[in-house]
Short mmCIF file of C-alpha atoms (C1' of nucleotides) in Angstrom, two decimals:
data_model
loop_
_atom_site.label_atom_id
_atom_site.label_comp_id
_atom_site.label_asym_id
_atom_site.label_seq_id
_atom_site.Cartn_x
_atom_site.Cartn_y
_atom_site.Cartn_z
CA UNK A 1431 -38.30 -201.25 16.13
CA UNK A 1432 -40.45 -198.88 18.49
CA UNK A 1433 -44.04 -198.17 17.36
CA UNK A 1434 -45.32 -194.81 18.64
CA UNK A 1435 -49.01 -194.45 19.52
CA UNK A 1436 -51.37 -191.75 20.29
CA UNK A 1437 -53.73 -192.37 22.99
CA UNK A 1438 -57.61 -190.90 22.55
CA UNK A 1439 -59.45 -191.09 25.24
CA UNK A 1440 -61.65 -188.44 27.55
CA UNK A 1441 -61.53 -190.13 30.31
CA UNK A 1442 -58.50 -189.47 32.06
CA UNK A 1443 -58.31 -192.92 33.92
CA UNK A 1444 -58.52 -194.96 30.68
CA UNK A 1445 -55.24 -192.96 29.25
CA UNK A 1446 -53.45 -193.74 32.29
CA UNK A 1447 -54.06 -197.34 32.03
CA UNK A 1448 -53.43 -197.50 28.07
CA UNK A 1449 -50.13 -196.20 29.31
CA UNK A 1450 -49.38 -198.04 32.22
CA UNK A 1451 -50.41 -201.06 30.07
CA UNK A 1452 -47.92 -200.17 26.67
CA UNK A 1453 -45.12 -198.38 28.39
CA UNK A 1454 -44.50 -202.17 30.05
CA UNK A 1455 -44.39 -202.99 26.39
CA UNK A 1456 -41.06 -202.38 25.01
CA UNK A 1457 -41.71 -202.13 21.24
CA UNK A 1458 -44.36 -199.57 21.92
CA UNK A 1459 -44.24 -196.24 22.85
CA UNK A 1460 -46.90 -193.39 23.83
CA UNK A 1461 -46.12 -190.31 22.40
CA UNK A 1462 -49.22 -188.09 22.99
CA UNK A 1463 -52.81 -188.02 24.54
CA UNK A 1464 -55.63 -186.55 23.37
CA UNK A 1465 -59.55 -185.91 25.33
CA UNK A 1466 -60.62 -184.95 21.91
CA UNK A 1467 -61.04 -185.59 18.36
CA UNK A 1468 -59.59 -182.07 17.29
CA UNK A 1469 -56.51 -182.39 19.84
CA UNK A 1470 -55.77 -186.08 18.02
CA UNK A 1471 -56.02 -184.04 14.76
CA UNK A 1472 -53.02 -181.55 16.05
CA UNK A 1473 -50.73 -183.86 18.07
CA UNK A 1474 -51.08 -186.20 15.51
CA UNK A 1475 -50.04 -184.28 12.57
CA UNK A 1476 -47.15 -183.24 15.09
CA UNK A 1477 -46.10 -186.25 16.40
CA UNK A 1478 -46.72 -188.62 13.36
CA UNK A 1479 -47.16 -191.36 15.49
CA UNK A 1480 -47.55 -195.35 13.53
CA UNK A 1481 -50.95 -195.94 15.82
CA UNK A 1482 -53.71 -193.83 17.07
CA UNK A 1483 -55.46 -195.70 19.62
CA UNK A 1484 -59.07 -194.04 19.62
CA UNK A 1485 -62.26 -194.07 21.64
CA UNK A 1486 -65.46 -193.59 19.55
CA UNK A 1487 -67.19 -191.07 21.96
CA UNK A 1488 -65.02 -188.34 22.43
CA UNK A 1489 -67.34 -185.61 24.26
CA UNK A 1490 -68.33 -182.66 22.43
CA UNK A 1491 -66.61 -182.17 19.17
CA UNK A 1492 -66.33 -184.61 16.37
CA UNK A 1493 -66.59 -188.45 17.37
CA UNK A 1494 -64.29 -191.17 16.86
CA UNK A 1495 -65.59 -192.30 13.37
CA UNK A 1496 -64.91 -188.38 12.08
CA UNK A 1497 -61.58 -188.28 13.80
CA UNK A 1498 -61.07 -191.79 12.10
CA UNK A 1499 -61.57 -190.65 8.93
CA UNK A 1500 -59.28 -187.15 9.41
CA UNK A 1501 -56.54 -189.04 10.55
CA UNK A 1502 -56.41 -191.40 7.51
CA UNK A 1503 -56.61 -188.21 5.58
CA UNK A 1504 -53.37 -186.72 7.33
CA UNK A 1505 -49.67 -187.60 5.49
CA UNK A 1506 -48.06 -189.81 6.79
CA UNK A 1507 -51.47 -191.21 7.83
CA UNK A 1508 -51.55 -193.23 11.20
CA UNK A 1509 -53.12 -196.83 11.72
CA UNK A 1510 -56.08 -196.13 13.53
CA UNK A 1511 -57.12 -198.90 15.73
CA UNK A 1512 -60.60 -198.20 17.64
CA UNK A 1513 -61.21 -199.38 21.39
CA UNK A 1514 -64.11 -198.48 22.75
CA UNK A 1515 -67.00 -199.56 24.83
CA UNK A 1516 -69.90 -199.46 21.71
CA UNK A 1517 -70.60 -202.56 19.62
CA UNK A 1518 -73.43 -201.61 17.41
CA UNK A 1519 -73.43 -202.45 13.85
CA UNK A 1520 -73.25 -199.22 12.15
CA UNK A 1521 -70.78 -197.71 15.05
CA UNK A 1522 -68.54 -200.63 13.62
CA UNK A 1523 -69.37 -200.50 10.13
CA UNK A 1524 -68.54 -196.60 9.98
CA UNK A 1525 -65.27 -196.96 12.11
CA UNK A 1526 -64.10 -199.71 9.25
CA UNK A 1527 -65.66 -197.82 6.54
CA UNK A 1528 -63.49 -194.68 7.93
CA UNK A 1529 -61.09 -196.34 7.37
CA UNK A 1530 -59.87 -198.03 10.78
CA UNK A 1531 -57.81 -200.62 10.80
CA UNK A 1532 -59.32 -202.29 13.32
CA UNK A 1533 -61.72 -202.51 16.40
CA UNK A 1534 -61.14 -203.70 20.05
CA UNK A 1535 -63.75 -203.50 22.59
CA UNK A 1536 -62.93 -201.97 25.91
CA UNK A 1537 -63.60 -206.09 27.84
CA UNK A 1538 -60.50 -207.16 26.11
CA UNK A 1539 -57.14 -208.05 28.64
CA UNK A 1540 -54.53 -205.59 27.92
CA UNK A 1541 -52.10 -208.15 25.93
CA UNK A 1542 -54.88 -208.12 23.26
CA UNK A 1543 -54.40 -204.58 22.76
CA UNK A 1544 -50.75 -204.63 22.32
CA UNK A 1545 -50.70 -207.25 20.10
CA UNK A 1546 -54.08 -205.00 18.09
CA UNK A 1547 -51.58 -202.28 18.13
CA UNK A 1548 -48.87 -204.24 16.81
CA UNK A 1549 -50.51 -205.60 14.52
CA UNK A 1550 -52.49 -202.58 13.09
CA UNK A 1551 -48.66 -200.95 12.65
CA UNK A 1552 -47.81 -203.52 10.78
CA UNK A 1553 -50.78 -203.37 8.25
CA UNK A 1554 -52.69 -205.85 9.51
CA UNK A 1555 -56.92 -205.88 10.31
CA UNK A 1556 -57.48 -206.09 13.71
CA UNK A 1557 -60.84 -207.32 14.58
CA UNK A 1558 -61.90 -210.32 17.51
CA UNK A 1559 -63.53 -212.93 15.56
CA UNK A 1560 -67.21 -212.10 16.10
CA UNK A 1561 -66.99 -208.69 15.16
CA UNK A 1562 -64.99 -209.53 11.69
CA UNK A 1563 -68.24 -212.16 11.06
CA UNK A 1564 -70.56 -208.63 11.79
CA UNK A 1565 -68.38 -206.92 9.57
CA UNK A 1566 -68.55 -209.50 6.95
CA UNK A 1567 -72.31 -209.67 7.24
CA UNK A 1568 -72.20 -205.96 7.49
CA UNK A 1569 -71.08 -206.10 3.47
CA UNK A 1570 -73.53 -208.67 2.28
CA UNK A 1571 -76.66 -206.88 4.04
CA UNK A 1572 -75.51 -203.53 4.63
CA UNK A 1573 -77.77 -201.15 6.98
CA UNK A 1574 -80.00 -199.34 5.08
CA UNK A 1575 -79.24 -196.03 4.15
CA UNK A 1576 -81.03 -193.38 5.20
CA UNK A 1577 -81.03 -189.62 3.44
CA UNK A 1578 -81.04 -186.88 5.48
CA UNK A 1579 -83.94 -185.73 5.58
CA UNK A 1580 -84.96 -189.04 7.07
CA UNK A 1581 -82.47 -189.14 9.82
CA UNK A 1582 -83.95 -185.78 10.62
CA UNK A 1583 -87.21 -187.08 11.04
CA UNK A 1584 -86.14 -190.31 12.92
CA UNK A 1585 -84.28 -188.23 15.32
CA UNK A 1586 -87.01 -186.62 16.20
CA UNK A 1587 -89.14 -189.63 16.56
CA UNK A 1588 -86.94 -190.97 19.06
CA UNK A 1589 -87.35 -188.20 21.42
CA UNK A 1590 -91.30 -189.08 21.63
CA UNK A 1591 -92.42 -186.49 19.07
CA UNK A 1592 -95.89 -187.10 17.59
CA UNK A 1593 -95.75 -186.76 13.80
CA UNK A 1594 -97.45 -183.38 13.86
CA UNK A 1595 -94.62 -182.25 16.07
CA UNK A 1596 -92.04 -183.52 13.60
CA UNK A 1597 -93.87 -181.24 10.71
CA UNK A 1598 -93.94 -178.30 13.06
CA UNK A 1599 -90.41 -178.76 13.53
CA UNK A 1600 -89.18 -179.09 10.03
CA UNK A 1601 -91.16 -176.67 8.77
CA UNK A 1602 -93.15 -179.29 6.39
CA UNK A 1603 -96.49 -180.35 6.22
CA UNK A 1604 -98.01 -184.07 8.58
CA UNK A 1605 -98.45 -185.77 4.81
CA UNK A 1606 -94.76 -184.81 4.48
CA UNK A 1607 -93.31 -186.17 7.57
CA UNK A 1608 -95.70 -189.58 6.92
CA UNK A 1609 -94.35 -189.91 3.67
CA UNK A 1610 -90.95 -189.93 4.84
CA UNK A 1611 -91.85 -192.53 7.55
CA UNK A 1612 -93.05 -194.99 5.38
CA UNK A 1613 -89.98 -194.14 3.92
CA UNK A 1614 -87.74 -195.43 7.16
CA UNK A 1615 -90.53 -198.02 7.74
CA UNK A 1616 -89.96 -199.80 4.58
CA UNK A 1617 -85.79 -199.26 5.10
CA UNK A 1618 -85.20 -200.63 8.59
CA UNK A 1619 -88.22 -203.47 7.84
CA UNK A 1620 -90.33 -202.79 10.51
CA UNK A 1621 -93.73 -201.57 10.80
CA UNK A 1622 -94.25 -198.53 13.72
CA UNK A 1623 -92.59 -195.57 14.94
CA UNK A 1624 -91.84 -197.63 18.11
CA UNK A 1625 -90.29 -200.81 16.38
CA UNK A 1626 -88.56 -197.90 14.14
CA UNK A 1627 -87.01 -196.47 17.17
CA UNK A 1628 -85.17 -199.18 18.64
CA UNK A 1629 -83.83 -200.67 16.01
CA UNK A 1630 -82.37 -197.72 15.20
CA UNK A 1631 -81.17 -197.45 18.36
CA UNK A 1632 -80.03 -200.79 18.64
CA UNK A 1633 -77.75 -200.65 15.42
CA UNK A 1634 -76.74 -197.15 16.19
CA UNK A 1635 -78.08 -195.23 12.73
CA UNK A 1636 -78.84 -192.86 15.55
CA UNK B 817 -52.51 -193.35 57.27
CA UNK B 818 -53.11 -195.71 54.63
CA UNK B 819 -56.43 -195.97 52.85
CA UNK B 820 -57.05 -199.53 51.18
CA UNK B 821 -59.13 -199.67 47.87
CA UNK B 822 -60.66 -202.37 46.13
CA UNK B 823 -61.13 -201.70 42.20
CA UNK B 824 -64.19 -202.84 40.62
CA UNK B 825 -64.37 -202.34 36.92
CA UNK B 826 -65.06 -204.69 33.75
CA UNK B 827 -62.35 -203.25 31.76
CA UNK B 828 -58.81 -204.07 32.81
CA UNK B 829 -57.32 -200.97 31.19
CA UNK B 830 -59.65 -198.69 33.44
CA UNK B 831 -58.54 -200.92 36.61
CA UNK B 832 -54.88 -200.16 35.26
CA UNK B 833 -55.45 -196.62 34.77
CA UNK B 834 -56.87 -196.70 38.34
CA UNK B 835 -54.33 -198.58 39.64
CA UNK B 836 -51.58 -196.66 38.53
CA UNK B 837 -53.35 -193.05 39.60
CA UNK B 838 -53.83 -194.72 43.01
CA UNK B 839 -50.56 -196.53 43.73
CA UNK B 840 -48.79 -193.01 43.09
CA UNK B 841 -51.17 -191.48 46.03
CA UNK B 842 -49.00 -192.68 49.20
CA UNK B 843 -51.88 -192.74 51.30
CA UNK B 844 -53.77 -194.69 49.04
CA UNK B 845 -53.28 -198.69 48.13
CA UNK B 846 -55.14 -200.54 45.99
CA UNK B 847 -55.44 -204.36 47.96
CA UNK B 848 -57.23 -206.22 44.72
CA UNK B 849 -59.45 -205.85 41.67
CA UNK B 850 -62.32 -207.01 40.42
CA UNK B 851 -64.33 -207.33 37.26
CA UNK B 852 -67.64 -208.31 38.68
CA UNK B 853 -69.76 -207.63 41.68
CA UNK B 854 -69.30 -211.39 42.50
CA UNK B 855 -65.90 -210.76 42.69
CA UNK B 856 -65.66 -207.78 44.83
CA UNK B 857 -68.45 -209.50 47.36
CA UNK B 858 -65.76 -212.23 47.62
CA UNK B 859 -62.78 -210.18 47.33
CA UNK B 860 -64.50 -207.39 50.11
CA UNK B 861 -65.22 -209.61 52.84
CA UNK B 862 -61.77 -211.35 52.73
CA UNK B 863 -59.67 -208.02 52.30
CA UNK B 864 -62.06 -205.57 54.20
CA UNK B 865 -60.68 -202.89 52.00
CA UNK B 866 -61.44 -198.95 53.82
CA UNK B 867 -62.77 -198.01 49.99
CA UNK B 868 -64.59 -199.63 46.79
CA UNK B 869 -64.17 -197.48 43.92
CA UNK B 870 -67.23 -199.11 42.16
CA UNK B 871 -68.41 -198.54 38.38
CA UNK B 872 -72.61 -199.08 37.45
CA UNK B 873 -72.25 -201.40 34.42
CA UNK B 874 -70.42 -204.44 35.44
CA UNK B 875 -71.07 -207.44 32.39
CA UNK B 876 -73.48 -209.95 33.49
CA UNK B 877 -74.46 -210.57 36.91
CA UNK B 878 -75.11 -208.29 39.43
CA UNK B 879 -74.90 -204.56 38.87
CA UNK B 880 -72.93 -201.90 40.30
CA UNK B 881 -76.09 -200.67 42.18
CA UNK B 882 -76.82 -204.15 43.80
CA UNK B 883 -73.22 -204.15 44.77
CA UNK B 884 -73.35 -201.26 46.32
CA UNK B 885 -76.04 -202.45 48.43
CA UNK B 886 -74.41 -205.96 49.45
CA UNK B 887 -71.09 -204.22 50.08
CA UNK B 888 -72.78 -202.10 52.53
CA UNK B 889 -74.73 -204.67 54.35
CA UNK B 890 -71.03 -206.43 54.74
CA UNK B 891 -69.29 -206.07 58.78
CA UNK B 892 -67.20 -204.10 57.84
CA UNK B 893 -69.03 -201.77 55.33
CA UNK B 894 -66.40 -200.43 52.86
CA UNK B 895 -67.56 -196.82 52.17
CA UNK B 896 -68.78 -197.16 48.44
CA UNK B 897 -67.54 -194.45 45.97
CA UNK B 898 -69.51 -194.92 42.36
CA UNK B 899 -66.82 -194.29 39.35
CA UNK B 900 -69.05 -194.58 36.13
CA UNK B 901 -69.40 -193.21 32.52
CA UNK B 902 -73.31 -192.93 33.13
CA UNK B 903 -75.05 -189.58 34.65
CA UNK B 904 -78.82 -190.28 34.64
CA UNK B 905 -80.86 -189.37 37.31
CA UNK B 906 -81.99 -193.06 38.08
CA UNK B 907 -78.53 -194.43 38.58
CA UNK B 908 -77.15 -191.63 40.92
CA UNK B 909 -80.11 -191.94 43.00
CA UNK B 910 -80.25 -195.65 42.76
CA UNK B 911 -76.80 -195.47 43.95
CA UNK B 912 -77.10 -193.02 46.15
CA UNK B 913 -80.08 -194.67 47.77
CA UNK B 914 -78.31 -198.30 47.79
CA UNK B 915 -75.65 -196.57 50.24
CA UNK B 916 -73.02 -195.03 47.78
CA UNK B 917 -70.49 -192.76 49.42
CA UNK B 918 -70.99 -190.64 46.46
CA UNK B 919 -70.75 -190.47 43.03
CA UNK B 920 -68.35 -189.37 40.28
CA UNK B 921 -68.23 -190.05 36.35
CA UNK B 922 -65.02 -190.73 34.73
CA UNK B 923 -64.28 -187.87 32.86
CA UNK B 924 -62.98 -186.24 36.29
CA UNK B 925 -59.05 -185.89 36.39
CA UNK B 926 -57.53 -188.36 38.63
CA UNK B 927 -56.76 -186.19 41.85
CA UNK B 928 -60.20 -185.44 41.68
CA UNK B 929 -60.55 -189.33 42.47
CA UNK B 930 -57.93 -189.49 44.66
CA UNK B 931 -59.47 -186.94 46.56
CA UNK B 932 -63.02 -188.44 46.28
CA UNK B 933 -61.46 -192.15 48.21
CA UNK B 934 -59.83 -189.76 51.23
CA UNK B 935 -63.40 -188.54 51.34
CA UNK B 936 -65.35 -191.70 51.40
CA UNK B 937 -63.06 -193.20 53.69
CA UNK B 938 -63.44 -190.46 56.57
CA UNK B 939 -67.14 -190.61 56.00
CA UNK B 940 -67.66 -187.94 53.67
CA UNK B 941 -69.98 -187.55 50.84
CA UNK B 942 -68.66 -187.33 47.55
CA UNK B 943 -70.34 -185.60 45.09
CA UNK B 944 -69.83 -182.75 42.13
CA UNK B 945 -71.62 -180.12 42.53
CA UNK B 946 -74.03 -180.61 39.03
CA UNK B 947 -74.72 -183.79 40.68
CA UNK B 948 -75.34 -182.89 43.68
CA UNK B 949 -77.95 -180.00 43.18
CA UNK B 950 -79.91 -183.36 41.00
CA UNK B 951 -79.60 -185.35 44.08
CA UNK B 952 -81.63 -182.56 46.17
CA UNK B 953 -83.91 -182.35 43.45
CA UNK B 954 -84.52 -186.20 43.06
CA UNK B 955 -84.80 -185.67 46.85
CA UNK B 956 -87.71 -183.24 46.17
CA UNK B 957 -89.57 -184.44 43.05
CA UNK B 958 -88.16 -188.38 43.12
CA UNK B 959 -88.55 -190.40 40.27
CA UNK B 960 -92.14 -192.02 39.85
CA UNK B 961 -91.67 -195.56 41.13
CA UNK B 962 -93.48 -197.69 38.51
CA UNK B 963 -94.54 -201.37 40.01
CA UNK B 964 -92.64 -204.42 38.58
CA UNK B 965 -95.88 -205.28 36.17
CA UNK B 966 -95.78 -201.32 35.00
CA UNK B 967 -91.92 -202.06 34.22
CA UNK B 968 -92.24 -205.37 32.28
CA UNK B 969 -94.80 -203.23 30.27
CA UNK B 970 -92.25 -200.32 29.65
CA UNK B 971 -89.06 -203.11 28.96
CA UNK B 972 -91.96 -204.58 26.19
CA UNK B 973 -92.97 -201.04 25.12
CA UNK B 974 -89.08 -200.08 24.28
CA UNK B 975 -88.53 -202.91 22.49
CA UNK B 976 -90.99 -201.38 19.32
CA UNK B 977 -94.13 -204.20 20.39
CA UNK B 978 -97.33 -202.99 20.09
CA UNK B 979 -100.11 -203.31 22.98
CA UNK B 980 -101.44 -206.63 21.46
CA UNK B 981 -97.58 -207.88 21.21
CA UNK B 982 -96.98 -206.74 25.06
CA UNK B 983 -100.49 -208.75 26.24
CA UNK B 984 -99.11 -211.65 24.26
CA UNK B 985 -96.25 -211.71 25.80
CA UNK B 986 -97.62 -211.34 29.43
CA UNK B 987 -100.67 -213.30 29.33
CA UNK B 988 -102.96 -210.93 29.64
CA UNK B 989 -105.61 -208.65 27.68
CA UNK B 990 -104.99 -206.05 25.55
CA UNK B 991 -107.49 -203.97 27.83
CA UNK B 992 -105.28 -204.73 31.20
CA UNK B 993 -101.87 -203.58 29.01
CA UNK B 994 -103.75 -200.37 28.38
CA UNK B 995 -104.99 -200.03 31.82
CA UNK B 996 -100.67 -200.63 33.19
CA UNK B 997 -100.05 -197.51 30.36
CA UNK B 998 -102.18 -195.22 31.44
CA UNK B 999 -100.39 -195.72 34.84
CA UNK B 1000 -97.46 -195.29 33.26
CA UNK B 1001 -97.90 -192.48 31.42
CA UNK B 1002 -99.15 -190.71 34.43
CA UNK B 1003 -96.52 -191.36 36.39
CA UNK B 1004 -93.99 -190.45 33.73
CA UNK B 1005 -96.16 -187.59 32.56
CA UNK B 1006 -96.50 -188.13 29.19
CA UNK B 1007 -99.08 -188.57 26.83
CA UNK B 1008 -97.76 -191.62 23.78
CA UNK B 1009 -95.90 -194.63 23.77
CA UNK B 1010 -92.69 -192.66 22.30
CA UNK B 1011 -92.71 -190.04 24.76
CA UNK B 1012 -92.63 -192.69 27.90
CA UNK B 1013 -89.65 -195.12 25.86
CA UNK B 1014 -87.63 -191.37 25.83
CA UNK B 1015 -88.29 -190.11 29.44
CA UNK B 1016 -87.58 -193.75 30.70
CA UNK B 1017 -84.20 -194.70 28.98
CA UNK B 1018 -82.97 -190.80 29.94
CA UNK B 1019 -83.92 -190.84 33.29
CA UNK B 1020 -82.47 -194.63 33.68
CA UNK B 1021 -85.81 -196.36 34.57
CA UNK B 1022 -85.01 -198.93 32.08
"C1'" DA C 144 -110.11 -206.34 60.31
"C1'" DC C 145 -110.01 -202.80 57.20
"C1'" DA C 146 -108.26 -199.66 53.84
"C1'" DA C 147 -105.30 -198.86 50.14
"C1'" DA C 148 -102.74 -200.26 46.32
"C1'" DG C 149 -101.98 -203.26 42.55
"C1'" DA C 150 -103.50 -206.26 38.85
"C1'" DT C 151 -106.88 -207.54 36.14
"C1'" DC C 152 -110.71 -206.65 32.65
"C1'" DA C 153 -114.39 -204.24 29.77
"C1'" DA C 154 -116.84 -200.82 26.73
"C1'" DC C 155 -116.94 -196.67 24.21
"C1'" DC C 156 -115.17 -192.82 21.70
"C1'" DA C 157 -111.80 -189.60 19.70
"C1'" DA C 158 -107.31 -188.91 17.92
"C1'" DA C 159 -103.22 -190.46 15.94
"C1'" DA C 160 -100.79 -193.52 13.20
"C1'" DG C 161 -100.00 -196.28 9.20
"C1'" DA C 162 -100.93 -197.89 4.44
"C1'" DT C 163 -102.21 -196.91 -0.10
"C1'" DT C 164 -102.54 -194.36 -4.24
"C1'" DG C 165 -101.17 -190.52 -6.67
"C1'" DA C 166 -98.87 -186.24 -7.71
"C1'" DT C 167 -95.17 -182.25 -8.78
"C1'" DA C 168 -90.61 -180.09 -8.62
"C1'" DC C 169 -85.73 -180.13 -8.25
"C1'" DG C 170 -81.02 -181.76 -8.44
"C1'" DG C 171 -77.67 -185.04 -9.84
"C1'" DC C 172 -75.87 -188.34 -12.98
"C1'" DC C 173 -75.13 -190.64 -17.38
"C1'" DG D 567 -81.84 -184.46 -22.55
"C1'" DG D 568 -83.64 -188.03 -19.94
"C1'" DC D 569 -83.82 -190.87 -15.97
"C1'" DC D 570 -83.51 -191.59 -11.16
"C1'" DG D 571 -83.68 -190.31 -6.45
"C1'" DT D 572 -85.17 -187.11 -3.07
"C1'" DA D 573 -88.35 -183.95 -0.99
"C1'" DT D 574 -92.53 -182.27 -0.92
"C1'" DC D 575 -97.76 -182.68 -0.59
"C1'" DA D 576 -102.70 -184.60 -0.66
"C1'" DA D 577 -106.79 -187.61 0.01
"C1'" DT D 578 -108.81 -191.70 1.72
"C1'" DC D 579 -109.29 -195.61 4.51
"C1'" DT D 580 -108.03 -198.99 8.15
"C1'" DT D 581 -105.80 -199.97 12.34
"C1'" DT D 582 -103.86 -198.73 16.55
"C1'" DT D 583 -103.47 -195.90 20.35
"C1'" DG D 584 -104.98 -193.15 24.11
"C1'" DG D 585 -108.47 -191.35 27.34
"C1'" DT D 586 -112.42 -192.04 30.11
"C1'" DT D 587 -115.45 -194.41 33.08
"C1'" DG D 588 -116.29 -198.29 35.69
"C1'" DA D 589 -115.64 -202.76 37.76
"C1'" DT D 590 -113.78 -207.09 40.62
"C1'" DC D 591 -110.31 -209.63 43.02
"C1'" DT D 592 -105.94 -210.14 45.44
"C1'" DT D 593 -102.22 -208.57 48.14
"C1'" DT D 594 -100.10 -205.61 51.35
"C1'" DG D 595 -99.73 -202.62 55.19
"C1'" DT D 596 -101.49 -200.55 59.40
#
DNA sequence: ACAAAGATCAACCAAAAGATTGATACGGCC
DNA sequence: GGCCGTATCAATCTTTTGGTTGATCTTTGT
């Protein structure tokens, strides 16, 4: 039985190798490619393939976790089996809590992701064993949450602002935008803006 | 006449995808791939491919820049054509100034690739035009070069450490980490700790 | 041999950041 | 209706950062 799968990539060279790669694969079959989230949306809903195979950075437009979670929203919904080149905590975290059924980074031989995309069509989780024992991990300490309002504020942090900037920016008063730090301090266990900064970056919260 | 390539890439679906765009060029022929710059050191000087269609981030070990610059110091020099996801203005100018035939990111279509080899290998140089226009700029206003004490300060500052953390870790006073930032934040021109972590990891410095 | 650059260090002062304590108002949920 | 979480704001104090001025020693380049 041939499984279909839609390819989501923007780079043009990586969907020519994902079909190079699973047209030599006789159960599979590539039905569509997509640069963007939105495109996935439409071909997918048209083409119904069993598997989207999707890239979390997808240019301008939504990302991969947002076209994750649209797809599993469509009827019939596709598997949705992420391959990508980002292994951050929350990148993986949101791709499984969108409802992916699985995540391959981009390193892995080609074989790998047939057998991912077999599998994934078949039901199954799809994740190399040290990301499962992240996601696992992931479950029992999950990131911190962060409203908002404080993502706002970190954003801005991480571009060098100085916390009178950040007010200015929001439209809020210094006491306001400290408050909210100590706020993110306390969440992501660390104790400056700097320290703040790159372990945000590091886990991908932005 | 036919123009050999060597891929260098640490994702085998790209070096498919590449592989499969090239081997339907009939001027073009891909003579071996590589995942590392190890690898295409080895694989250059026993092939002498015409071409090496190079990307930046290549795993551990050397990096596409240092590749760059050992494939051109080979006899023969394979013209060097950078094929990379990453567009700051450290890497094209580090690539640029390692010997790179030019530089192109991956989002171009494939006969824009195609087209980018035949023009490395008759001695062209291969740039877009966005890029280009930054290359005469970083021409006119380079990059500050920062010494290799003012970088381990910056790797230590982006990490989140504070000034105290950074001496610790250097073996050296507080007042002699203070004295590297001020450099630092001259040369960067910027004023806090934040600001220099931003302008660094945009403009590729670290 | 000399000049320049880099690395090191210090002292002082002002500004910013961070912690603490405390508060009000609003919206959502049970 | 009451509780909880979020967003907002303030005052005070301590710590850290950043800027300035000034210095010595070593290394590098001409």
């Amino acid at each position: 039985m041939t499984t279909t799968v839609l390819l989501v990539d923007d780079h043009p060279v990586v969907r020519s190798g994902l079909r190079a790669v699973l047209d030599a694969a006789e159960t599979l079959q590539v039905v569509g490619e997509a640069a963007t989230g939105e495109e996935a949306l439409a071909l997918a809903a048209h083409l119904r393939p069993d598997v989207v195979l999707c890239d979390l950075r997808l240019g301008n437009g939504i990302d991969g976790i947002q076209t994750t979670a649209a797809l599993r929203a469509l009827d019939p919904a596709p598997a949705v089996l992420i391959l990508t080149t980002f292994d951050r905590d929350a990148e993986i975290l949101g791709a499984i809590e969108a409802g992916a059924a699985g995540y391959l980074l981009k390193e892995v031989d080609p074989d790998v992701i047939i057998d991912g995309i077999q599998r994934a069509a078949a039901g199954d989780t799809v994740l190399a064993p040290d990301l499962a024992s992240r996601v696992l991990k992931g479950m029992r300490s999950p990131l911190p949450r962060l409203t908002d309002r404080e993502i706002d504020v970190l954003r801005l942090l991480a571009t060098g602002s100085a916390n009178k900037e950040i007010a200015r920016a929001l439209f809020v008063t210094e006491a306001t935008v400290k408050s909210h730090l100590v706020h993110v301090f306390t969440k992501l266990g660390v104790d400056s803006r700097s320290r703040a900064i790159h372990v945000a970056q590091e886990t991908g919260l932005i």
